[in-house]
Tab-separated table of C-alpha atoms in Angstrom:
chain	number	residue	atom	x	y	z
A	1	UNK	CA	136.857	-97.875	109.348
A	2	UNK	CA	134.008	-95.765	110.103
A	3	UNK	CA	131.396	-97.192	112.680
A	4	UNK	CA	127.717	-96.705	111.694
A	5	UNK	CA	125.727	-94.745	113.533
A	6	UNK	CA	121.878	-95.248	113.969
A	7	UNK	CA	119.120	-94.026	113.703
A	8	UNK	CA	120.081	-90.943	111.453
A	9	UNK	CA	117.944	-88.798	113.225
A	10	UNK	CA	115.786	-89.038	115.873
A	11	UNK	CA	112.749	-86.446	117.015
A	12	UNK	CA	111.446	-86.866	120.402
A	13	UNK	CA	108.582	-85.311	122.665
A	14	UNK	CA	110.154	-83.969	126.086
A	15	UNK	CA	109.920	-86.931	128.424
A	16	UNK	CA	110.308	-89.673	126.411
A	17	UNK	CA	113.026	-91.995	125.178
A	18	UNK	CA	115.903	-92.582	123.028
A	19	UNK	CA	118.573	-94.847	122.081
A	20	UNK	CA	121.028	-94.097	119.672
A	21	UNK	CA	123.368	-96.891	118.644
A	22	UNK	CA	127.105	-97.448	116.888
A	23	UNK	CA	128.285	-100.111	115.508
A	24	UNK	CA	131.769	-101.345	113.976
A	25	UNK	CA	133.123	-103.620	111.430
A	26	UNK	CA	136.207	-103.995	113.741
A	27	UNK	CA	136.840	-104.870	117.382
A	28	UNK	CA	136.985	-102.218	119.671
A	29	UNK	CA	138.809	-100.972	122.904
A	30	UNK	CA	137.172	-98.493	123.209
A	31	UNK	CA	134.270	-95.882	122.290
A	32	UNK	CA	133.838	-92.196	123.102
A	33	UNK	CA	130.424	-90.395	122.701
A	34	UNK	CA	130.188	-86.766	122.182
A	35	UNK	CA	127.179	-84.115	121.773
A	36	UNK	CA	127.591	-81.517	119.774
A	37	UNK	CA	125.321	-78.804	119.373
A	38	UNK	CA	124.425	-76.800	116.480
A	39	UNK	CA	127.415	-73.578	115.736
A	40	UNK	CA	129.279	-74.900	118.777
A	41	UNK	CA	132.191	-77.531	119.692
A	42	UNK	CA	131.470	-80.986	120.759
A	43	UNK	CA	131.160	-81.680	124.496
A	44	UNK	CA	132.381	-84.954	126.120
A	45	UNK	CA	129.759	-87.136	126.944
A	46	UNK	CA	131.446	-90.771	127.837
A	47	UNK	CA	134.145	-93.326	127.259
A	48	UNK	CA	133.651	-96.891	127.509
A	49	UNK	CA	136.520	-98.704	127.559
A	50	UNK	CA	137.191	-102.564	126.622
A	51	UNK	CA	136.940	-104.554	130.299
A	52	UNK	CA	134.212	-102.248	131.660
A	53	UNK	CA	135.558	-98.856	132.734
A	54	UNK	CA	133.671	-95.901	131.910
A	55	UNK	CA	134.383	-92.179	132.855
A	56	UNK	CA	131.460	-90.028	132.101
A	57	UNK	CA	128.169	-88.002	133.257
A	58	UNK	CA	125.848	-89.650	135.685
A	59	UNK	CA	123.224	-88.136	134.191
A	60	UNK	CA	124.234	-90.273	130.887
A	61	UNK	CA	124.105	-94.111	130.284
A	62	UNK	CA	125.645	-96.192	127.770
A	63	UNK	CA	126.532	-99.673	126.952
A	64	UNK	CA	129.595	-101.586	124.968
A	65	UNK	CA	129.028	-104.816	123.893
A	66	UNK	CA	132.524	-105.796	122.983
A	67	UNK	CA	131.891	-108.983	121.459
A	68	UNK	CA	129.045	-107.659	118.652
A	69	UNK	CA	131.595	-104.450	118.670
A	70	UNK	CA	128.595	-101.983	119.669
A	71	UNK	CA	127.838	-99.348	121.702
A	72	UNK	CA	123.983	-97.781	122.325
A	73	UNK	CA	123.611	-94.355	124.137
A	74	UNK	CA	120.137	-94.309	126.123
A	75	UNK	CA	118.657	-91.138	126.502
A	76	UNK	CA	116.008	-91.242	129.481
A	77	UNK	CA	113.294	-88.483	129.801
A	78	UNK	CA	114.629	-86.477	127.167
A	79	UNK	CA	114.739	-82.640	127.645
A	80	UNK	CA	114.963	-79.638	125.524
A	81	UNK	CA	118.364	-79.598	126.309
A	82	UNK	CA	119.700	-82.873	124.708
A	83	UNK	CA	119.065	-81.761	121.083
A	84	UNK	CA	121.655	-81.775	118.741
A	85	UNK	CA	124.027	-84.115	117.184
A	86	UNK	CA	125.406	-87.513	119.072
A	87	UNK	CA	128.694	-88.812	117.499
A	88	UNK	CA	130.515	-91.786	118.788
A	89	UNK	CA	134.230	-92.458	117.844
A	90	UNK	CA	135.676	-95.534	118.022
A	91	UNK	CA	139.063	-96.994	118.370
A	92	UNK	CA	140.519	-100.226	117.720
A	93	UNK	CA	143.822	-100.570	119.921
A	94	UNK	CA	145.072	-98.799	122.427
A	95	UNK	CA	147.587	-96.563	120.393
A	96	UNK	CA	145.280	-95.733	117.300
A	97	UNK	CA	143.008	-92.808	117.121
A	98	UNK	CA	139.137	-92.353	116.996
A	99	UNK	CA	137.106	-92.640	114.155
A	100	UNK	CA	133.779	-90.999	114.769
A	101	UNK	CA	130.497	-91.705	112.751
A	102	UNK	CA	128.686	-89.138	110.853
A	103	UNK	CA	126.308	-88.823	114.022
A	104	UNK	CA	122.784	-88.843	115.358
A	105	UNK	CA	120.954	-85.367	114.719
A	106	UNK	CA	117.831	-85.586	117.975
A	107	UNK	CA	115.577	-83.502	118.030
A	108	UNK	CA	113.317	-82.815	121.299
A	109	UNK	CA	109.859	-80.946	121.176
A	110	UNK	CA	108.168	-79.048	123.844
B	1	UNK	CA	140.631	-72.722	133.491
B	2	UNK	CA	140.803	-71.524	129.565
B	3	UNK	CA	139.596	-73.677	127.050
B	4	UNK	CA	141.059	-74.387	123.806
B	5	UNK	CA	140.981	-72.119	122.030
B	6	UNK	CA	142.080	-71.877	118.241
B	7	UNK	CA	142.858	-69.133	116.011
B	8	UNK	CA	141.654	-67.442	113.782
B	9	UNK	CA	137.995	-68.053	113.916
B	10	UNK	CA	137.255	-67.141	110.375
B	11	UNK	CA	139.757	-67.678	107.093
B	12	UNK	CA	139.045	-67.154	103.644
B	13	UNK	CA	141.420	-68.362	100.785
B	14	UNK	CA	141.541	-68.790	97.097
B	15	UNK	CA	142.647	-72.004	95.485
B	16	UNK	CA	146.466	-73.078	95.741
B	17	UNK	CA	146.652	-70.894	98.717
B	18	UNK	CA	148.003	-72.215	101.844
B	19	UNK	CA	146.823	-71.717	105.261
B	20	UNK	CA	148.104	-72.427	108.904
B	21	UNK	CA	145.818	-72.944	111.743
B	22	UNK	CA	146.788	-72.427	115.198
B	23	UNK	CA	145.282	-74.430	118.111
B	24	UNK	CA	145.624	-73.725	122.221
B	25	UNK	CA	145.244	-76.399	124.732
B	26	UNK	CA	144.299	-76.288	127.986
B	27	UNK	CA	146.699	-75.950	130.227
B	28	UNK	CA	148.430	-79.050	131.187
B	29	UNK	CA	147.016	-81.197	128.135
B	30	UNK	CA	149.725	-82.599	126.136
B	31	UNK	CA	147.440	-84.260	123.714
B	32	UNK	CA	146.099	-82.393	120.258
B	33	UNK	CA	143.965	-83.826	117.980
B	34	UNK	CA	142.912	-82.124	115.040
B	35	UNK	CA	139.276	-82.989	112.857
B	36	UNK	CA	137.741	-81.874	109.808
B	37	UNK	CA	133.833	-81.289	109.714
B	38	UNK	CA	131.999	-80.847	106.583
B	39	UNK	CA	128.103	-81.188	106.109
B	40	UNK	CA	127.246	-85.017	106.440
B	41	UNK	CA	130.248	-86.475	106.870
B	42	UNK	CA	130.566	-85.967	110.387
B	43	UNK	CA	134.579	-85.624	112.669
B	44	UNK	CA	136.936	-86.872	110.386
B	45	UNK	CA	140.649	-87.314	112.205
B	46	UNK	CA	142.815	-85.531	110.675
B	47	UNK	CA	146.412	-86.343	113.617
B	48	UNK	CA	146.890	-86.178	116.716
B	49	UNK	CA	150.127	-84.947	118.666
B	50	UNK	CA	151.325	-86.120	122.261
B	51	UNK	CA	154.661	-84.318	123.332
B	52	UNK	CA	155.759	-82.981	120.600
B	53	UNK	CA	155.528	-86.450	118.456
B	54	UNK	CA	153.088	-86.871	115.790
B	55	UNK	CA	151.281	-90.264	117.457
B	56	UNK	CA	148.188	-91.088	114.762
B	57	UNK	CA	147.628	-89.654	111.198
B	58	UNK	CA	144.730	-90.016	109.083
B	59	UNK	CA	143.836	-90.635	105.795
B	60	UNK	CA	144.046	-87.257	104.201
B	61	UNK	CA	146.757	-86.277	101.539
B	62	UNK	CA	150.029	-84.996	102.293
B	63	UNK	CA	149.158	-81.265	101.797
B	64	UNK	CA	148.247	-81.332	105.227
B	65	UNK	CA	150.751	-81.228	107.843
B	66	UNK	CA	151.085	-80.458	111.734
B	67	UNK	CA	153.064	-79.966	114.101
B	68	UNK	CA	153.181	-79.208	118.600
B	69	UNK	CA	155.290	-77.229	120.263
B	70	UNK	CA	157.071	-77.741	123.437
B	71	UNK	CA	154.532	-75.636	124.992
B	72	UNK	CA	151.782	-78.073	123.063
B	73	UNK	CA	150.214	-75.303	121.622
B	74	UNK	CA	149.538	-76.871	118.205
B	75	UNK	CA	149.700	-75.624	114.145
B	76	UNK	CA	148.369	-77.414	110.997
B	77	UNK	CA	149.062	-76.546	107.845
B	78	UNK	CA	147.293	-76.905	104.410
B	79	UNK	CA	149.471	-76.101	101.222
B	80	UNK	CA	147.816	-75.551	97.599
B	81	UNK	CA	144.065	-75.553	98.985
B	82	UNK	CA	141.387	-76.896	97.605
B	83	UNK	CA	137.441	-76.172	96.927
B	84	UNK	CA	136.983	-79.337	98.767
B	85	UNK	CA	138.925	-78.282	101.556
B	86	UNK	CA	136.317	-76.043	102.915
B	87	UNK	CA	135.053	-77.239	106.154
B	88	UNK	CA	135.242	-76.504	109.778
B	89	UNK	CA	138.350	-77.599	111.164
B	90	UNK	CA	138.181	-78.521	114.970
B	91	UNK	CA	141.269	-79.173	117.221
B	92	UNK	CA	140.691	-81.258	120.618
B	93	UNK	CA	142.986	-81.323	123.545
B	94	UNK	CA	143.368	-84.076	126.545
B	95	UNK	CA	145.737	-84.684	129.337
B	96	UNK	CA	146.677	-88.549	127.910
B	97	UNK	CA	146.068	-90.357	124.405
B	98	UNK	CA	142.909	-89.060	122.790
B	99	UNK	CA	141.982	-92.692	122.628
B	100	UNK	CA	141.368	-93.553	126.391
B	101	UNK	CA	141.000	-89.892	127.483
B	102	UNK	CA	138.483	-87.485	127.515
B	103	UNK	CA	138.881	-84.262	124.587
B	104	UNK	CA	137.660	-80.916	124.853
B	105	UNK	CA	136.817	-79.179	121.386
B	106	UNK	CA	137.966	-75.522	120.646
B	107	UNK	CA	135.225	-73.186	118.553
B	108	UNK	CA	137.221	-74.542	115.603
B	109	UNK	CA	138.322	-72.675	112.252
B	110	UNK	CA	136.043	-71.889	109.630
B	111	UNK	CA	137.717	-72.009	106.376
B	112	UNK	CA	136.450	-70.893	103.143
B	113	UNK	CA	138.432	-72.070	99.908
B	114	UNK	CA	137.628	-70.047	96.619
C-alpha cells in the first residue's frame, strides 16, 4: 500500500526549515528517502531501517517511528540546492519491495 | 565507476506495439529494480531482479515482463502498448535487496505510446 506523503509541496526561503513526513497504513522495516530533481534520476538520500540503523548523508536527518509506522525528513537551513521532489519508499518485510509515495515537490527561494 | 545507464533514452511507439528496454548496472550490483513515473503518481515498482531470479513484482498487468542476465544487465518488456503506458520508465541498481540497500537511478526511458 502506498504511504502518504506530506505536505504536497513545500516553498521555503533559503535558511529556513522543513519537514517532510510519510506515513503508512502498514508496519514497516524499513524506509528509503530519495531526492529527485526535476529532468534527472533520483539520488539516494537515506535508509532507516527497523531497530535503528541508518546509512545515509550527514548532511541529512531523518526519523522512523516504527510503532506509528512514520518517517519525517528534516531539512535544516535549506539551500537553493535542496529543491526538487522528496519521495520516500517503504517496505514492509524484509523480502518485499519499496513502495514510494507520490512525493514532496520543495521549493527554496533566494 | 559508470552509472546505470539504460538504453535508449527516447522511444516512440504506436498502440499494440511492443517495446524492450534495456537497463546497465553498475558494476558489481546484482540487484535491478525497475519503476514507472508518470505525472502525479510518483515511482511506481514495477520488479526487481537479484541474480538472475525475479525476487518482487508489482501490480501491473502481465504485458509487462523482465528479465537479468548473468551479467545483470537487465531488459523489460511491454507487449501490445498502451496510451496509458506512456511514462518515464526508471531502472535502479544496488549491490543487495533493493529493500535494505541503497539504489542508484539510471536517466531512465522516455516512452511515448501513440
Amino acid at each position: 500500500q502506498q504511504p502518504v506523503q506530506s505536505p504536497q509541496a513545500v516553498i521555503l526561503r533559503e535558511g529556513e526549515d522543513a519537514v517532510i513526513n510519510c506515513s503508512s497504513s502498514k508496519a514497516l522495516y524499513s524506509v528509503h528517502w530519495y531526492r529527485q530533481k526535476h529532468g534527472e534520476a533520483p539520488v539516494f538520500l537515506m535508509i532507516l531501517l527497523k531497530g535503528g540503523e541508518q546509512k545515509g548523508h550527514e548532511k541529512i536527518s531523518a526519523s522512523f517511528n516504527e510503532k506509528k509506522q512514520q518517517s519525517s525528513l528534516y531539512l535544516t537551513a535549506s539551500q537553493l540546492s535542496y529543491s526538487g521532489t522528496y519521495f520516500c519508499g517503504t517496505e514492509g518485510g524484509s523480502q518485499g519491495n519499496l513502495i514510494f509515495g507520490k512525493g514532496t515537490k520543495l521549493s527554496v527561494k533566494p | 565507476k559508470a552509472g546505470v545507464t539504460q538504453t535508449p533514452r527516447y522511444l516512440i511507439k504506436t498502440r499494440g506495439q511492443q517495446v524492450t528496454l534495456s537497463c546497465s548496472p553498475i558494476s558489481g550490483h546484482r540487484s535491478v529494480s525497475w519503476y514507472q513515473q508518470t505525472p502525479g503518481q510518483g515511482l511506481q515498482f514495477l520488479f526487481e531482479y537479484f541474480s538472475e531470479t525475479q525476487r518482487n513484482k508489482g501490480n501491473f498487468p502481465g504485458r509487462f515482463s523482465g528479465r537479468q542476465f548473468s551479467n545483470s544487465r537487465s531488459e523489460m518488456n511491454v507487449s501490445t502498448l498502451e496510451l496509458g503506458d506512456s511514462a518515464l520508465y526508471l531502472c535502479a541498481s544496488s549491490l543487495g535487496p533493493a529493500s535494505t540497500d541503497t539504489q542508484y537511478f539510471g536517466p531512465g526511458t522516455r516512452l511515448t505510446v501513440l
